[in-house]
Coordinates of C-alpha atoms in Angstrom, one line a residue:
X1 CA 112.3 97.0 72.6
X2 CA 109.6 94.5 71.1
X3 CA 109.2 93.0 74.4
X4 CA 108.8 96.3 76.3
X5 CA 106.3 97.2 73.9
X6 CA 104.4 94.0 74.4
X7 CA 104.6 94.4 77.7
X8 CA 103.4 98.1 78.2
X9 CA 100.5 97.1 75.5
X10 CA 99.4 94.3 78.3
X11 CA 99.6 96.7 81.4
X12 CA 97.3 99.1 79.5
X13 CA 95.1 96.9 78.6
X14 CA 94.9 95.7 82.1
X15 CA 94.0 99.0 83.6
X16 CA 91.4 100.2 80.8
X17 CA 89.6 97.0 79.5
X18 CA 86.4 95.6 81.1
X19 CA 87.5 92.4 83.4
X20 CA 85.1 89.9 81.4
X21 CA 86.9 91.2 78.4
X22 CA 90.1 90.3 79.4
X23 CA 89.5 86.4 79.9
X24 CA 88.0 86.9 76.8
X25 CA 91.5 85.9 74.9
X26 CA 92.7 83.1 77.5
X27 CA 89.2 81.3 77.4
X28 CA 88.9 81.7 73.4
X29 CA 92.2 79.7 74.2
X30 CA 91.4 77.3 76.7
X31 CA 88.3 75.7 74.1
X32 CA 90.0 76.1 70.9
X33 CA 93.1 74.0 71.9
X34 CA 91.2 70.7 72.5
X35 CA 88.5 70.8 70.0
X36 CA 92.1 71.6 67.6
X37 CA 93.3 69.1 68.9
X38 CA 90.2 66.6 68.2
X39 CA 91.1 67.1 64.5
X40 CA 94.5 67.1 63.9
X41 CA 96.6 63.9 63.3
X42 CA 97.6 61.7 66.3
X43 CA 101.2 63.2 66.0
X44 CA 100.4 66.7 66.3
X45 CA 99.7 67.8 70.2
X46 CA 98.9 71.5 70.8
X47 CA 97.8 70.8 74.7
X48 CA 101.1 72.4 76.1
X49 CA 100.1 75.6 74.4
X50 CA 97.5 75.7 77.3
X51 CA 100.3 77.3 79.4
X52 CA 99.8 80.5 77.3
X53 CA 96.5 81.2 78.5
X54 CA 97.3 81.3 82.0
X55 CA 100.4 83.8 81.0
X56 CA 99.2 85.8 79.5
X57 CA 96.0 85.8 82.1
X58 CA 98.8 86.7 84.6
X59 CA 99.7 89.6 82.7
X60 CA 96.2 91.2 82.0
X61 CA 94.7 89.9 85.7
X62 CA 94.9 89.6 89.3
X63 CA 95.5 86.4 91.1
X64 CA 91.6 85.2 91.1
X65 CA 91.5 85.6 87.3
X66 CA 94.8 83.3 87.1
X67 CA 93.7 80.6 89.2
X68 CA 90.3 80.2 87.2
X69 CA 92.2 80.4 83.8
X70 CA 94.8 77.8 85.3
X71 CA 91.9 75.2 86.8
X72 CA 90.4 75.4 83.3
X73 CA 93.7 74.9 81.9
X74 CA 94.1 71.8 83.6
X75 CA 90.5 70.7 82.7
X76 CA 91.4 71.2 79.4
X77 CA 94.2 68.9 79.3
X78 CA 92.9 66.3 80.9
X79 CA 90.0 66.8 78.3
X80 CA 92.9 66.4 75.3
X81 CA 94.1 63.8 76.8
X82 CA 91.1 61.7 77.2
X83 CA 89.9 62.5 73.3
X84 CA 93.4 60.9 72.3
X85 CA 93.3 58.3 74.9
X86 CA 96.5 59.3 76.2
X87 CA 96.0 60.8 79.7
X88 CA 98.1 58.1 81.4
X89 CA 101.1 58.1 79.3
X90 CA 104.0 59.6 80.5
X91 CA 104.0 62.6 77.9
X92 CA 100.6 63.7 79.0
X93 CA 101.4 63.2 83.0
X94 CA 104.5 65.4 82.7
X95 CA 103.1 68.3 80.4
X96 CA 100.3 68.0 83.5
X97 CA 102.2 68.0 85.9
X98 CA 104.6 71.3 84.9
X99 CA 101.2 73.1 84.1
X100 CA 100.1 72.8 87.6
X101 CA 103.3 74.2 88.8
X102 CA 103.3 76.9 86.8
X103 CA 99.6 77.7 87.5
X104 CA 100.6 77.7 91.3
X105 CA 103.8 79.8 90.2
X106 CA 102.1 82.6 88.4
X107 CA 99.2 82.9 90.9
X108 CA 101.3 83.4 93.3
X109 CA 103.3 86.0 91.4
X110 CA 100.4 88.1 90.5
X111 CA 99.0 88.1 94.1
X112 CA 102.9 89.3 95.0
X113 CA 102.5 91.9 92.4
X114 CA 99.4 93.4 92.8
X115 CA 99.9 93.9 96.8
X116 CA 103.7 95.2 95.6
X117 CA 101.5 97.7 93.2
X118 CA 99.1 98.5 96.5
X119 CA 101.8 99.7 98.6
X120 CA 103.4 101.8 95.7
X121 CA 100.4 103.6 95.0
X122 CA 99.9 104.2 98.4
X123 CA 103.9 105.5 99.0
X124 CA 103.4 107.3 95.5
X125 CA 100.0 109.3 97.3
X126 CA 101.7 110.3 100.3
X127 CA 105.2 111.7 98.4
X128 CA 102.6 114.0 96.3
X129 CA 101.5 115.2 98.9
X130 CA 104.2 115.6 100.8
X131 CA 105.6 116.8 98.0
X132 CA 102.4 119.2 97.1
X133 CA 102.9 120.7 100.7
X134 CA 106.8 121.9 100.0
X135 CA 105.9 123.2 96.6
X136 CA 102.5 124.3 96.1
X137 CA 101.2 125.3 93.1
X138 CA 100.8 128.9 92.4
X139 CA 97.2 130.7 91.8
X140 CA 96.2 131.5 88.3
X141 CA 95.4 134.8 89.8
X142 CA 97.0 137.0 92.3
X143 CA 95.7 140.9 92.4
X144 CA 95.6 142.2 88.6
X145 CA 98.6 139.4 87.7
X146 CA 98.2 136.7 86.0
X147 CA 100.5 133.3 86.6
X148 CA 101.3 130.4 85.0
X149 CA 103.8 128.0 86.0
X150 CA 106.1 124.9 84.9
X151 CA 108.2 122.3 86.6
X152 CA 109.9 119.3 85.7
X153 CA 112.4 117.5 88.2
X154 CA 115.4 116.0 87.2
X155 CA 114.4 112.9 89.6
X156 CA 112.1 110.5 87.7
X157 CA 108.7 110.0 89.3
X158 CA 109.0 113.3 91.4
X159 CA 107.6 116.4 91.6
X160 CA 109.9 118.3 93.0
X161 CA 113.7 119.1 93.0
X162 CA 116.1 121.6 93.6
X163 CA 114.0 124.6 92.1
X164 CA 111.1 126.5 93.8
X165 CA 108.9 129.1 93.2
X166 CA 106.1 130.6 95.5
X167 CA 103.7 133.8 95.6
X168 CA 102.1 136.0 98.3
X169 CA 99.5 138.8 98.4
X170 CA 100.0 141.6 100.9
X171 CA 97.4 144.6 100.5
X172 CA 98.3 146.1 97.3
X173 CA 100.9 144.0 96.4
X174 CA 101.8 140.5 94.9
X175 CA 105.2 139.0 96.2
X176 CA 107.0 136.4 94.2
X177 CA 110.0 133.7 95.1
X178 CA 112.1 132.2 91.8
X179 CA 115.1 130.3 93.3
X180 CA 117.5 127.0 92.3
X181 CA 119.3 125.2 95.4
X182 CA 122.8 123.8 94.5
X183 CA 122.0 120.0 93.5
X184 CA 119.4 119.0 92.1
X185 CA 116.6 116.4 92.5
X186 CA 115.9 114.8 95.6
X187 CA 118.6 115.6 98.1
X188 CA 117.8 119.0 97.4
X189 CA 114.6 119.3 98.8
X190 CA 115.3 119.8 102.3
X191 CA 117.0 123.0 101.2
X192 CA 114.1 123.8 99.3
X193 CA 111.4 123.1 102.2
X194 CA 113.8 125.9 104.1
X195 CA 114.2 128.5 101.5
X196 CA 109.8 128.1 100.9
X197 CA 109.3 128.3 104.6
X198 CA 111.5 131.0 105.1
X199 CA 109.4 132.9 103.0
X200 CA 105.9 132.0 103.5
X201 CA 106.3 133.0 107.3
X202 CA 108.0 136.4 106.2
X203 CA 106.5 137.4 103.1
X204 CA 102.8 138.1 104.6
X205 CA 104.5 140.8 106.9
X206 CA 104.2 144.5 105.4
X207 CA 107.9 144.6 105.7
X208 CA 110.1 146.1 103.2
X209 CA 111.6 143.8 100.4
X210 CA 115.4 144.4 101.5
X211 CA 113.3 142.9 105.3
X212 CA 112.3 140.6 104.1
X213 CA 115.3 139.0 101.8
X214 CA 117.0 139.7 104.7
X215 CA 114.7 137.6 107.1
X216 CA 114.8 135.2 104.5
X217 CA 119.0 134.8 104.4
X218 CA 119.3 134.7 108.4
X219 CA 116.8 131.7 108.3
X220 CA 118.3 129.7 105.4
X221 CA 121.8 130.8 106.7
X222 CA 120.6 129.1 110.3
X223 CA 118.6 126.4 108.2
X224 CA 121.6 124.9 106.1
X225 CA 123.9 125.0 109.2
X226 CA 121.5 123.4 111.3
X227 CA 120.9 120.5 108.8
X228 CA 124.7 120.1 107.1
X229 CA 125.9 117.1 107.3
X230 CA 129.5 117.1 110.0
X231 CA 132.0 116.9 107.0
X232 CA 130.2 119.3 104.5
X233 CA 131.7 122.2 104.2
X234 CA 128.5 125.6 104.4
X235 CA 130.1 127.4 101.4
X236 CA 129.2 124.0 99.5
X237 CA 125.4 124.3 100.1
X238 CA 123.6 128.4 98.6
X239 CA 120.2 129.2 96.8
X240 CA 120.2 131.5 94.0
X241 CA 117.1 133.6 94.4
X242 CA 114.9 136.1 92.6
X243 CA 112.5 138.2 95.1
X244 CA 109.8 141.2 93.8
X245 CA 107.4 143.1 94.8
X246 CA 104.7 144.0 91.8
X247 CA 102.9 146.8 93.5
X248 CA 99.1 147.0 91.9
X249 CA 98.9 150.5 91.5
X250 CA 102.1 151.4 89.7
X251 CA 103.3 150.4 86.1
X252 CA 106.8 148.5 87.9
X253 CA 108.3 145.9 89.9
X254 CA 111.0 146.2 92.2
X255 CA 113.4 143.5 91.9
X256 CA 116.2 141.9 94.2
X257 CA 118.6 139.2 92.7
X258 CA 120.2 137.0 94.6
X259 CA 122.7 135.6 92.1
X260 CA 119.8 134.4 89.9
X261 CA 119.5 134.4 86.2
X262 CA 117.8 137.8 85.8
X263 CA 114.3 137.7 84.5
X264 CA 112.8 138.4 80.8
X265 CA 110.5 141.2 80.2
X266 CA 108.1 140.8 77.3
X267 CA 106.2 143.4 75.4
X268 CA 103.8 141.5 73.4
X269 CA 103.0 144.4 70.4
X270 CA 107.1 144.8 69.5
X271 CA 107.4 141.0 70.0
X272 CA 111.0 142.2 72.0
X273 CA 112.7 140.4 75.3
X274 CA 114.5 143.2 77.9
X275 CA 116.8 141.3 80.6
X276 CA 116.4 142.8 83.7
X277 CA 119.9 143.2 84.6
X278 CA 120.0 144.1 88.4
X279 CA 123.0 146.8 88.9
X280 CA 123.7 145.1 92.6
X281 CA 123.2 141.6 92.9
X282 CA 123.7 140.2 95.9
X283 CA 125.1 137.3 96.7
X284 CA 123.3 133.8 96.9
X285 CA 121.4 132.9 100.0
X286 CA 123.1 130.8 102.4
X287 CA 126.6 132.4 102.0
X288 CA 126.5 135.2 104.4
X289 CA 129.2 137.5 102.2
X290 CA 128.2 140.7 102.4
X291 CA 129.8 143.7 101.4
X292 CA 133.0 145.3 102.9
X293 CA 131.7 148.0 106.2
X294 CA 127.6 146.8 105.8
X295 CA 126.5 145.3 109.2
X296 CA 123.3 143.2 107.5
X297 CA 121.5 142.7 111.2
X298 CA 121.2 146.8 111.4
X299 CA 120.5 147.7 108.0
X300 CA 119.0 145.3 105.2
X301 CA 119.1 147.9 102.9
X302 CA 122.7 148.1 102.5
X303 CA 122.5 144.3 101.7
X304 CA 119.7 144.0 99.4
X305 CA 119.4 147.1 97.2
X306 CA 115.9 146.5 95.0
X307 CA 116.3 147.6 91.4
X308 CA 113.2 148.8 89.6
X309 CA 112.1 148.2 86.1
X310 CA 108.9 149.3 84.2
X311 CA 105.8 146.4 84.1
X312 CA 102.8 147.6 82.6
X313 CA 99.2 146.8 81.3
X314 CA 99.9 143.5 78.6
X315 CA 103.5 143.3 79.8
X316 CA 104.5 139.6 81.0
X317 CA 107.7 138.6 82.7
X318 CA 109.3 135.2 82.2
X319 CA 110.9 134.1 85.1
X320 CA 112.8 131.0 85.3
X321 CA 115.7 129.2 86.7
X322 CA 119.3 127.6 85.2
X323 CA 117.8 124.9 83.9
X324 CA 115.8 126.3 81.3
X325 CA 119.0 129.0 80.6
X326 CA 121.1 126.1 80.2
X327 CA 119.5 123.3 78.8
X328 CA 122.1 122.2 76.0
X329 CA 121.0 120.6 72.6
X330 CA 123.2 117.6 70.7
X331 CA 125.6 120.1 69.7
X332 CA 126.5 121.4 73.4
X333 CA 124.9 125.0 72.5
X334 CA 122.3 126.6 75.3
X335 CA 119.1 126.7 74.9
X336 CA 118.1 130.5 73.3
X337 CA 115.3 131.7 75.5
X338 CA 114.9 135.3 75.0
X339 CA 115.2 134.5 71.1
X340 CA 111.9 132.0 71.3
X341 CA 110.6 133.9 74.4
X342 CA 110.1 137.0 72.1
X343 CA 108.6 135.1 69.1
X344 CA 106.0 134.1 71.4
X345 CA 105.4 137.0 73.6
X346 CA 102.2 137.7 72.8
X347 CA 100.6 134.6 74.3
X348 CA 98.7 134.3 77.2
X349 CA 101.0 133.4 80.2
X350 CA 99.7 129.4 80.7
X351 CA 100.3 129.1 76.6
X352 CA 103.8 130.7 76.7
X353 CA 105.1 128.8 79.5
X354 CA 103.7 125.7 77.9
X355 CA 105.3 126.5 74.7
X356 CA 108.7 127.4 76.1
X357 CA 108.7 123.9 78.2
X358 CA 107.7 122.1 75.3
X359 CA 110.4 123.6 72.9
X360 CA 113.2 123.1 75.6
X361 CA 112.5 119.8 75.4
X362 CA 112.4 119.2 72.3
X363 CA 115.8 121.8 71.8
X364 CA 117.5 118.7 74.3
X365 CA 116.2 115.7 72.6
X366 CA 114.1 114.8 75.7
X367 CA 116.6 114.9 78.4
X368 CA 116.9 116.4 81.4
X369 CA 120.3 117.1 83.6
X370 CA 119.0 119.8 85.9
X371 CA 116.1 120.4 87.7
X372 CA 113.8 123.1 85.8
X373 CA 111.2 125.6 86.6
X374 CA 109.4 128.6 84.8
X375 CA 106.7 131.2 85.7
X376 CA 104.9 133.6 83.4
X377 CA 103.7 136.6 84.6
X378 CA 101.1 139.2 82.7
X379 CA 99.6 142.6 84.5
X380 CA 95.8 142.2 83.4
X381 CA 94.9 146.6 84.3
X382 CA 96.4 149.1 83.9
X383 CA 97.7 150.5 87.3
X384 CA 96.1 153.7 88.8

């Protein structure tokens, strides 16, 4: 722990302290050794210590930096050595000899490192983006809705997993897309590019919601055959989704569930949480099990049955996905969100779904086992 610590305290300051400040240390070290040693008794040496100047220059600096420190390293002994008058003695000529490799050693090193750090950046600038064009983030405004949104992979150093969320504006209408692909984190996100295409190339259409959930099953359906692997089974790969429609002149939104958690509906003056239970979910995306006598290609509708529930002026809706639902503590108990959801739900929507994020972390002590996303939602009129 000590030595992480060290070590994290050296890379920061690396990246934030001016350059002629950080061979400010290693010099100081470089001149003070010598002159020490000019007045300290014949059997007290401190000349190896030079080796820690070009260390910890190795640490804090590039490979220019290291090499100067190390030359004046060197200089610096053989200064020591000719004070003492013992530059040709065999001590001298081997602690001279194992500074000059190590000089070489750790210039080399830090000119590996910093081209190692070159080509990271540059992979980590191309997967945000790449990952920035799968999920992109949702507009602050959208119509008379306001949105806010949270995500938080289960992958380290990625921005994306197994949970999406997107948004579309027809006339008079926002449409919104809350879904969780089985798996999580990074092998997921093929699944997810499918189930986010799907509905960006539908959802503009002024199609019916049961259309378009519909148009948006027969291409994941297509989509996760097309892609399985030639041992993996289909029923092993399904998207729980949550599709609406928020019209902008009525007080409602018109809801299909796709075996999703069902959303939370938040009215800020009774500080209460409604779940909007559909009556008849369908089943997830992907699994093509539809009920017994309903032919899907003629008639969505018998399929995808939209249930509607009231959402009006200061009204927010907290959407979200399993891993938020499900997010355990130490003791194994799920995390209560319609319980702290209603103490807060009179926030503003970016607030609130900061708030929530930050309390399910802290409710799991930090971790993460499933992918997690959240979106706010608050109508800002009152509909005509």
């Amino acid at each position: 722990m000590i030595t992480t610590s060290v070590v994290d305290a050296l890379r920061t300051w690396r990246r934030h302290a001016p350059g002629p400040l950080r061979l400010a240390g290693p010099l100081l070290l470089v001149v003070a050794i010598p002159v020490a040693d000019w007045f300290l008794p014949p059997d007290i040496h401190l000349a190896h210590l030079l080796v820690v100047a070009v260390a910890v220059t190795a640490v804090g600096g590039g490979p220019r930096a290291t090499a100067l420190i190390g030359a004046l390293a060197v200089v610096a002994l053989v200064c020591a050595g000719l004070e003492r008058r013992t530059l040709g003695t065999e001590s001298v000529l081997v602690q001279l000899a194992a500074l000059l490799a190590v000089c070489v050693f750790l210039v080399l090193f830090t000119r590996m490192r910093d081209r190692r750090e070159r080509e990271l950046v540059r992979a980590r600038s191309v997967s945000d983006a790449a990952q920035r064009v799968v999920l992109r983030p949702l507009p602050q405004q959208a119509g008379p809705v306001s949105l806010a949104s949270h995500y938080r992979s289960a992958e380290a150093d990625t921005t994306i997993g197994g949970d999406l969320y997107a948004a579309a504006r027809i006339p008079g209408c926002t449409r919104l897309l809350i879904g969780d692909v089985r798996g999580k984190g990074l092998p997921s996100i093929s699944d997810t590019a499918i189930v986010l295409g799907a509905f960006r190339a539908a959802a503009h259409r002024r199609i019916p919601l049961p259309e378009l959930v519909a148009y948006i099953e027969d291409a994941v359906r297509w989509g996760l055959a097309e892609f399985s692997e030639p041992n993996e089974e289909a029923a092993e790969r399904f998207v729980t989704a949550a599709v609406m429609d928020i019209p902008d002149d009525e007080p409602v939104v018109h809801l299909i569930s796709c075996g999703h958690p069902p959303p939370l509906l938040l009215r800020g003056r009774t500080r209460s949480a409604l779940t909007l239970a559909v009556p008849e979910p369908s089943p997830p995306l992907g699994l093509g099990v539809w009920p017994a006598g309903v032919d899907c290609a003629e008639s969505a509708g018998g399929c995808y049955a939209p249930a509607t529930f009231p959402f009006d002026y200061g009204h927010r809706l907290v959407l979200y996905t399993d891993g938020v639902s499900e997010a355990r503590n130490a003791d194994g108990d799920f995390y209560p969100l319609a319980e702290r959801a209603a103490a807060w739900a009179d926030q503003a929507p970016g607030p609130l779904v900061e708030q929530l994020a930050t309390d399910v972390r802290a409710y799991t002590g930090g971790g993460l086992d499933d992918d997690l996303a959240m979106i706010v939602l608050q109508r800002d009129r009152t509909p005509r």
